[in-house]
Coordinates of C-alpha atoms and ligand atoms in Angstrom, one line a residue:
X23 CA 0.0 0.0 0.0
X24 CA 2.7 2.3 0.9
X25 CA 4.2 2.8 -2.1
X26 CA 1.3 3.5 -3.9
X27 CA 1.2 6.9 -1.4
X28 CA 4.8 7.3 -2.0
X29 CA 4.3 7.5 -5.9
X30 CA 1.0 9.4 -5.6
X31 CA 3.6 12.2 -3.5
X32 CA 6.4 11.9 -5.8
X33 CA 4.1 13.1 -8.6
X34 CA 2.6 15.6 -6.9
X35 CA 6.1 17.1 -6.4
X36 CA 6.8 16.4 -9.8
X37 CA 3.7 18.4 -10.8
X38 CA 4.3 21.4 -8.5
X39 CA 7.9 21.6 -10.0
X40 CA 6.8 22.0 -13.3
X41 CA 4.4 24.1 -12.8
X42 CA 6.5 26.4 -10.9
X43 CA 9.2 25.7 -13.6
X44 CA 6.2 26.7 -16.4
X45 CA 6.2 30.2 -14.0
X46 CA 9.3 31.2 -14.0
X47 CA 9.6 30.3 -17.9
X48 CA 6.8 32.5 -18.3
X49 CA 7.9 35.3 -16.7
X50 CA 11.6 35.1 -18.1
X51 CA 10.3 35.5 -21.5
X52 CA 7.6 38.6 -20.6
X53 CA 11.0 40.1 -19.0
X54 CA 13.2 39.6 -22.1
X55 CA 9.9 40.9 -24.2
X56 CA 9.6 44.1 -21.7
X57 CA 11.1 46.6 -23.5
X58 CA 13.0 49.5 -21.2
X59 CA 11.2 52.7 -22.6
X60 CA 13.1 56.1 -22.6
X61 CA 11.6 57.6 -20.1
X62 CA 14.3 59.6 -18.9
X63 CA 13.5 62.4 -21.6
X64 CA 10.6 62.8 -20.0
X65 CA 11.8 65.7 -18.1
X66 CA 8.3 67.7 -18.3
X67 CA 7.7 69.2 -14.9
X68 CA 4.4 68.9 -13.1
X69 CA 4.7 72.0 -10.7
X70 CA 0.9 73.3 -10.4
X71 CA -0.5 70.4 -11.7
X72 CA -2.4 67.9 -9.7
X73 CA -2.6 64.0 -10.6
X74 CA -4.6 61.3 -9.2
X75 CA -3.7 57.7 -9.2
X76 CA -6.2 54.9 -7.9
X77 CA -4.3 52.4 -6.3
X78 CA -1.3 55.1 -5.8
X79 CA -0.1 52.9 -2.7
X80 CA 1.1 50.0 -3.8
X81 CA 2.7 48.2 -6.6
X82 CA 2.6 49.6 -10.2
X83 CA 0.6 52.3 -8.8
X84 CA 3.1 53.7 -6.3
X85 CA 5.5 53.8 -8.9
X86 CA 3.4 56.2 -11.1
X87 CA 2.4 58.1 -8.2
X88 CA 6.6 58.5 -7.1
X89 CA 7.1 59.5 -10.7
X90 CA 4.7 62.3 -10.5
X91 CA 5.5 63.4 -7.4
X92 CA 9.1 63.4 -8.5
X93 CA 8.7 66.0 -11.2
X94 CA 6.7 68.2 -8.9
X95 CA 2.9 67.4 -9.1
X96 CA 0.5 67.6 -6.3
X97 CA -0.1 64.3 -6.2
X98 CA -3.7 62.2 -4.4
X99 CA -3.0 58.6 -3.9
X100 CA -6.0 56.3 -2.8
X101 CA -6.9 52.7 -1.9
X102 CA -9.4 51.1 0.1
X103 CA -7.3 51.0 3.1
X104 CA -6.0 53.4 5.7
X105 CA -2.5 51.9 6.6
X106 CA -1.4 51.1 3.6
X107 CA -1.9 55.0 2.5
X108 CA -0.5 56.4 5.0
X109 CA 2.6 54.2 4.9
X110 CA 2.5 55.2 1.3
X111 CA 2.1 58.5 1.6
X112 CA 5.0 58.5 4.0
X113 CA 7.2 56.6 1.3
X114 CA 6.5 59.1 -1.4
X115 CA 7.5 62.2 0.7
X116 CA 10.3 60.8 1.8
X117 CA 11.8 59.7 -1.8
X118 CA 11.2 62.1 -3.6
X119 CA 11.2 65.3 -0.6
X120 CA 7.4 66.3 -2.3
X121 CA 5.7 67.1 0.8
X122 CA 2.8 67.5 -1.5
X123 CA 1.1 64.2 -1.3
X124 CA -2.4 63.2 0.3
X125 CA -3.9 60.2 0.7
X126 CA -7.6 59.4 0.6
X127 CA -9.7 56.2 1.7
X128 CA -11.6 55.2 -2.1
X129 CA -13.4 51.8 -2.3
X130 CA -14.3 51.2 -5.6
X131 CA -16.1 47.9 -4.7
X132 CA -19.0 50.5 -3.4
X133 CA -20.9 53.0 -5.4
X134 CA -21.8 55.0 -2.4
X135 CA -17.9 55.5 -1.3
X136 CA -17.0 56.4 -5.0
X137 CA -19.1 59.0 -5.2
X138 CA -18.4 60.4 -1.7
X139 CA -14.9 60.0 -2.3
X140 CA -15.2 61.9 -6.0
X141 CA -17.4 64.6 -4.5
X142 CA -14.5 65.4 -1.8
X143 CA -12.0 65.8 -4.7
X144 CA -14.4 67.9 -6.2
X145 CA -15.0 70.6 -3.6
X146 CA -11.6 70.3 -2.8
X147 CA -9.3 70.6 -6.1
X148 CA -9.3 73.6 -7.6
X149 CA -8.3 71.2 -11.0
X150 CA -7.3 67.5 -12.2
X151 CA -4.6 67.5 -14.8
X152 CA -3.7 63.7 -14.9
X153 CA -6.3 60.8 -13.4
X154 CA -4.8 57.6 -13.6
X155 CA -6.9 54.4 -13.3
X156 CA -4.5 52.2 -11.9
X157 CA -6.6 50.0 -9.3
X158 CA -7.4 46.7 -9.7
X159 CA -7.8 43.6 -8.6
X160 CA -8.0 39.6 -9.7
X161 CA -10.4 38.4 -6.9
X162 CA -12.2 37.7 -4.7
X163 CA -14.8 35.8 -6.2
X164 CA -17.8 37.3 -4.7
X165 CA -21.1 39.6 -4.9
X166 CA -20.5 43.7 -3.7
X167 CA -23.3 45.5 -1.5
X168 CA -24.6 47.1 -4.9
X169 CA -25.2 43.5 -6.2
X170 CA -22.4 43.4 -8.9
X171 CA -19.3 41.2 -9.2
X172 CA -16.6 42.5 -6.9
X173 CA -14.0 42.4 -9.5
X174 CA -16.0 43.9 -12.3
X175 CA -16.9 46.6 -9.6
X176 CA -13.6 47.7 -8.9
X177 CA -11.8 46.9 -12.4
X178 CA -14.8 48.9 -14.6
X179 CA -17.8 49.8 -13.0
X180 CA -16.1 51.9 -10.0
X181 CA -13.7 53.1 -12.3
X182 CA -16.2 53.9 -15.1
X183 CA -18.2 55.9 -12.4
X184 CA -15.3 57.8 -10.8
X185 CA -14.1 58.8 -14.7
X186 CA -17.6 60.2 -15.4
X187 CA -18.2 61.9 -12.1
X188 CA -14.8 63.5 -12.4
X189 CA -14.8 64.8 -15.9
X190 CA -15.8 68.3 -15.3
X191 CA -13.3 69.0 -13.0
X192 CA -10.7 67.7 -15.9
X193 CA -12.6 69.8 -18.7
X194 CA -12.4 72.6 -16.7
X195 CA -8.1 72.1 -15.9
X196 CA -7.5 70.8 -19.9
X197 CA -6.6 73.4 -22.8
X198 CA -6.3 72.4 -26.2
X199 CA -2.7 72.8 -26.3
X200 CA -2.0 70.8 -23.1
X201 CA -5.5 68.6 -22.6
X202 CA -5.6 67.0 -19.3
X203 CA -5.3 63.1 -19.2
X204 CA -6.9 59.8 -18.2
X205 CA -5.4 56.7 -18.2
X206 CA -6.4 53.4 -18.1
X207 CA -4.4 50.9 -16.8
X208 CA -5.9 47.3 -18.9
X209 CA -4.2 44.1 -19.3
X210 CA -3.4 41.9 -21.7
X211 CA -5.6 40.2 -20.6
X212 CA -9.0 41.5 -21.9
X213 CA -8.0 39.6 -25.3
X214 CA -9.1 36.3 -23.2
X215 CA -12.1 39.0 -22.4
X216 CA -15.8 38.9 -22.9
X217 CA -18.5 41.4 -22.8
X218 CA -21.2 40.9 -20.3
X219 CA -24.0 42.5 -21.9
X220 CA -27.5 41.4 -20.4
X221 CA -26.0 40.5 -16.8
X222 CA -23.8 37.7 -18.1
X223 CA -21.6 37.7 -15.8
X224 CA -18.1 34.8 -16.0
X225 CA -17.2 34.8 -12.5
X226 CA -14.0 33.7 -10.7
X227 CA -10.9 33.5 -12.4
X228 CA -12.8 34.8 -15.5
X229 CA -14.5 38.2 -14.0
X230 CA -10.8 39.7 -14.3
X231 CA -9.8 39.5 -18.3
X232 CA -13.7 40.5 -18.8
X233 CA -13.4 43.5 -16.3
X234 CA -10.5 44.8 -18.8
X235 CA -12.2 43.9 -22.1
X236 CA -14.8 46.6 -20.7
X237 CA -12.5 49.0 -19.5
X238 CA -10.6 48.9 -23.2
X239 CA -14.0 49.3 -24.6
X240 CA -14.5 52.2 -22.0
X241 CA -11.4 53.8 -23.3
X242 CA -12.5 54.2 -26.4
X243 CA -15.5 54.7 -26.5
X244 CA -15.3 57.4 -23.8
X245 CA -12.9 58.9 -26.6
X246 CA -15.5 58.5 -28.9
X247 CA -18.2 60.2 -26.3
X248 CA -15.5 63.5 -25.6
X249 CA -15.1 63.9 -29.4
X250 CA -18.6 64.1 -30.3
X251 CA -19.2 66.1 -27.3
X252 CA -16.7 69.2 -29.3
X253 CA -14.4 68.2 -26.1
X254 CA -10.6 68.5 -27.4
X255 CA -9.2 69.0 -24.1
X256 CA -9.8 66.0 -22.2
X257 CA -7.8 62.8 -23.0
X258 CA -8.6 59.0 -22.7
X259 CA -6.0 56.7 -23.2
X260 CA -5.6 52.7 -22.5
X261 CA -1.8 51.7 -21.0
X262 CA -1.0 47.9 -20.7
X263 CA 1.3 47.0 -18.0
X264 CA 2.6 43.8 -19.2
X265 CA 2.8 40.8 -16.6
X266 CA 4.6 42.7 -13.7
X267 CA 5.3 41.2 -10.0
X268 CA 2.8 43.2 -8.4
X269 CA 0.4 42.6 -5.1
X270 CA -1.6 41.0 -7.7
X271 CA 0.5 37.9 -7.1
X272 CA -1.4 37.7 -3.7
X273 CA -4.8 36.8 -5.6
X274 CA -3.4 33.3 -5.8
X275 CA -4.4 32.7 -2.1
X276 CA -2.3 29.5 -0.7
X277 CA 0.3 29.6 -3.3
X278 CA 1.1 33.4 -3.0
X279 CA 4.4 32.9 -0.9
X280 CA 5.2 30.8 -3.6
X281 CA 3.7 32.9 -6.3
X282 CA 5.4 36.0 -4.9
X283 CA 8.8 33.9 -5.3
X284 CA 8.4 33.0 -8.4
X285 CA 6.7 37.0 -9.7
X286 CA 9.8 38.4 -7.7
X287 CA 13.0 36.5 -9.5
X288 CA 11.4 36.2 -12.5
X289 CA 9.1 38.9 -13.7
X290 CA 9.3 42.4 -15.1
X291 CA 9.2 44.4 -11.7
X292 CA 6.4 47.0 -10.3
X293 CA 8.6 49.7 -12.1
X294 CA 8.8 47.9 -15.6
X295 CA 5.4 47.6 -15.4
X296 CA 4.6 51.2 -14.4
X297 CA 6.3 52.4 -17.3
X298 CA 4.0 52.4 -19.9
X299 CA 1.5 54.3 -17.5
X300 CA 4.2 56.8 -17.0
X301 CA 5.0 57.1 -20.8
X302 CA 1.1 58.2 -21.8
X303 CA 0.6 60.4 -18.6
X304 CA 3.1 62.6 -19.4
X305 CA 4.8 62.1 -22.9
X306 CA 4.5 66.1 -24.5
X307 CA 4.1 64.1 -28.1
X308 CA 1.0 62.2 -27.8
X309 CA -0.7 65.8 -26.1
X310 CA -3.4 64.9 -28.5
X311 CA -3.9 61.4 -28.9
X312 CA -7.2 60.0 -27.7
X313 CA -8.8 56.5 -27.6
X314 CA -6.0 54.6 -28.1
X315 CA -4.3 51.1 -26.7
X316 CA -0.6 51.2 -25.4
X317 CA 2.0 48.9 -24.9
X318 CA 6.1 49.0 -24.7
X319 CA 5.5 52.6 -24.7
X320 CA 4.0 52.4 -28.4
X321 CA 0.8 51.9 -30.1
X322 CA -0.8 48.6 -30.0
X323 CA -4.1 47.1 -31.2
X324 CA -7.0 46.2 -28.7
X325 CA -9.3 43.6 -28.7
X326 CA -11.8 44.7 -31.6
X327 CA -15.4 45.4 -30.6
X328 CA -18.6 46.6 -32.5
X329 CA -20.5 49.5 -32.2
X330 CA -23.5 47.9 -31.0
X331 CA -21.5 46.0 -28.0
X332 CA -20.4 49.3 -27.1
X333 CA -23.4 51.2 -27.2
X334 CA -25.1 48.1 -25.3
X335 CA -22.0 48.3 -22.6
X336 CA -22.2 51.8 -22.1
X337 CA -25.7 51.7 -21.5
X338 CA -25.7 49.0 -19.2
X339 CA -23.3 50.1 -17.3
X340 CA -24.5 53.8 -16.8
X341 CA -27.3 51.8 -15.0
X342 CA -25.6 49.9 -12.8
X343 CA -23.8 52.7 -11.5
X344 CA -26.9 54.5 -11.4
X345 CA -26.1 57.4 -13.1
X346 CA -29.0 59.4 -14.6
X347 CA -29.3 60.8 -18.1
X348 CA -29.3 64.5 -16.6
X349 CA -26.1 64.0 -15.1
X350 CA -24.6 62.2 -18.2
X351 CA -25.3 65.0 -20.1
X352 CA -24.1 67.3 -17.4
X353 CA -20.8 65.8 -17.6
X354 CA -20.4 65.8 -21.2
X355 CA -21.7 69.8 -21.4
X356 CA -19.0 71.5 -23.7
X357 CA -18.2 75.0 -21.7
Ligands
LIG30 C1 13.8 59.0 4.7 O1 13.9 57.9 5.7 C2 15.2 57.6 6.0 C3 15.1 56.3 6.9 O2 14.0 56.2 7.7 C4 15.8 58.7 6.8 O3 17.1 58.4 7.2 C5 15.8 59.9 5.8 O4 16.3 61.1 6.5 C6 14.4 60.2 5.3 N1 14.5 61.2 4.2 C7 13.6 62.3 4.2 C8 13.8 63.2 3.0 O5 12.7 62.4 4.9
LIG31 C1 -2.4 69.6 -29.9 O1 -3.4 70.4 -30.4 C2 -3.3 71.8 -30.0 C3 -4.5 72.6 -30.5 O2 -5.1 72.0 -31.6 C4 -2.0 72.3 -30.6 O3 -1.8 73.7 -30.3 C5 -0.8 71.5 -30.1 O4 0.4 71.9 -30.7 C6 -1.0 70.0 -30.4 N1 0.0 69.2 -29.7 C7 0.7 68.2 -30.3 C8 1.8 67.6 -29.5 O5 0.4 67.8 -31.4
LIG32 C1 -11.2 54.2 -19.1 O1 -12.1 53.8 -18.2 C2 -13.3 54.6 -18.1 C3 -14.1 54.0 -17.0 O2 -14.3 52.6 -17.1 C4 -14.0 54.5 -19.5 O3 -15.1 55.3 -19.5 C5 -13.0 54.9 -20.5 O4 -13.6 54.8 -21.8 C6 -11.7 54.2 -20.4 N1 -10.8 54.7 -21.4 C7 -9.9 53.9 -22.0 C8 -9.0 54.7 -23.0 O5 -9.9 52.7 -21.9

């Protein structure tokens, strides 16, 4: 009997070893395929400007939010959690000597604290030059307060939310020779993506490349929206971060010490990955550019998508933020 255990464990170990093998593999190549952008001529400075970066505490995010803070912006980082910001926060000012930094509690997950959390950065900036949509997660797999799928909540309908209710504040900042910008951080993964139009939701591991398909879509179409709209001075823009070791790792529940390992030696780092976020918040020479999907700090091709899906998304999703047409319209006024 014994030996029938003692093969069962051997191929078990067998199996986890070439799985974790498979890993690393996985991310040596995505680090030989990261390309190290110029980002060093990137010397624009940021005095007077604000910037906002969801997720500004950790990971890829904290890495855009140092950048900006390094070239002078006022910079608001925010998360759903207190001690992580303020450890943040701390890190930032002390780095990059920009005492200039605020953290604020945001939970996209909840429809009620987006809204408060945009209506505080409302009454309190006098404008929004740079809003980077950087927070996101891979699970859990469950159901939010509002009754939608925690990681299509806080990967597109939060974020969707927060973009519109902010938009004035970043028409009013933009001009037409230096518009303001948002950014989009998607994924590779929304190619794996599927719309889900009527409610049809793919939950668990599958909520997350669908979460960015709609956020891609987003991009564009918000693009679209703005254009239509006579808006030149607002931009919308889609960067994709690549496979970077990032806190996302942890999403792997028991195997995250392992996974962590494995993202950390093998990867493209938190700073790789941030830099394509970095290149399309503040590169002078695509001032203009709108609706469009970055990678490598170039031009890349999304997913493609019809007209109808996006109308359909748009629609759907304007009501399960619960956004009425009045303040829709509002948003997308052309002063
Ligand atoms: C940053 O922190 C280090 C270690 O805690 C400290 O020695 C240094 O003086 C700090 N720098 C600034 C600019 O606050
Ligand atoms: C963007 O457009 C504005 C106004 O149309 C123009 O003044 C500016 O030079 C353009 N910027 C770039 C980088 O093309
Ligand atoms: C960015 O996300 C917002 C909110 O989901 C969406 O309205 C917008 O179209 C997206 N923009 C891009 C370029 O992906």
């Amino acid at each position: 009997m014994w030996y029938i255990w003692l093969s069962v464990a051997i191929k078990s170990v067998l199996a986890l070893l070439i799985l974790a093998f498979l890993t690393a593999a996985i991310g040596i190549y995505h680090r030989i395929k990261c390309k190290q952008c110029d980002l060093h001529s990137i010397t624009r400075r940021l005095d007077g400007k604000t910037v906002l970066v969801t997720g500004g505490t950790a990971g890829m995010g904290l890495e855009v939010a140092k950048r900006f803070a390094r070239q002078g912006a006022r910079v608001i980082i925010a998360c759903p959690f207190e001690q992580e910001g303020d450890n943040a926060l701390k890190q930032i000012v002390n780095e990059t000597g920009n005492k200039n930094v605020i953290f604020a509690l945001l939970n996209l997950a909840s429809l009620s604290s987006t809204r408060e959390f945009a209506e505080k950065i409302l009454t309190s900036e006098e404008r929004l030059d740079i809003l980077v949509n950087n927070a996101g997660v891979l699970r859990p797999d469950k159901m939010t307060a509002d009754g939608l799928n925690f990681v299509m909540q806080v990967n597109y309908y939060g974020m969707f939310l927060l973009t519109i209710l902010l938009l004035p504040l970043l028409k009013k900042t933009g001009s037409p020779a230096e518009p303001s910008r948002i950014v989009n951080v998607s994924s590779l993964a929304h190619k794996r993506g599927q719309v889900p139009i009527g409610n049809n939701y793919r939950t668990g591991i599958k909520a997350y490349p669908d979460s960015k398909l709609c956020l891609t879509i987003f991009v564009q179409d918000l693009a679209a929206k703005l254009s239509q709209a006579g808006i030149t001075n607002v931009v919308v823009n889609a960067a994709d971060p690549g496979i970077a070791a990032t806190g996302i790792a942890d999403g792997f529940g028991k195997f995250m010490v392992v996974s962590r390992a494995i993202m950390g030696n093998f990867f493209p780092s938190a700073k790789q990955g941030a830099q394509t976020t970095i290149y399309v918040s503040l590169n002078e020479k695509i001032a203009n550019v709108s609706g469009k999907y970055f990678k490598n700090c170039e031009l890349s091709e999304p997913s493609a998508y019809s007209v109808k899906t996006a109308n359909k998304l748009w629609e759907e999703t304007v009501g399960h933020v619960k956004l009425s047409d009045e303040k829709i319209k509002k948003c997308f006024e052309n002063v």
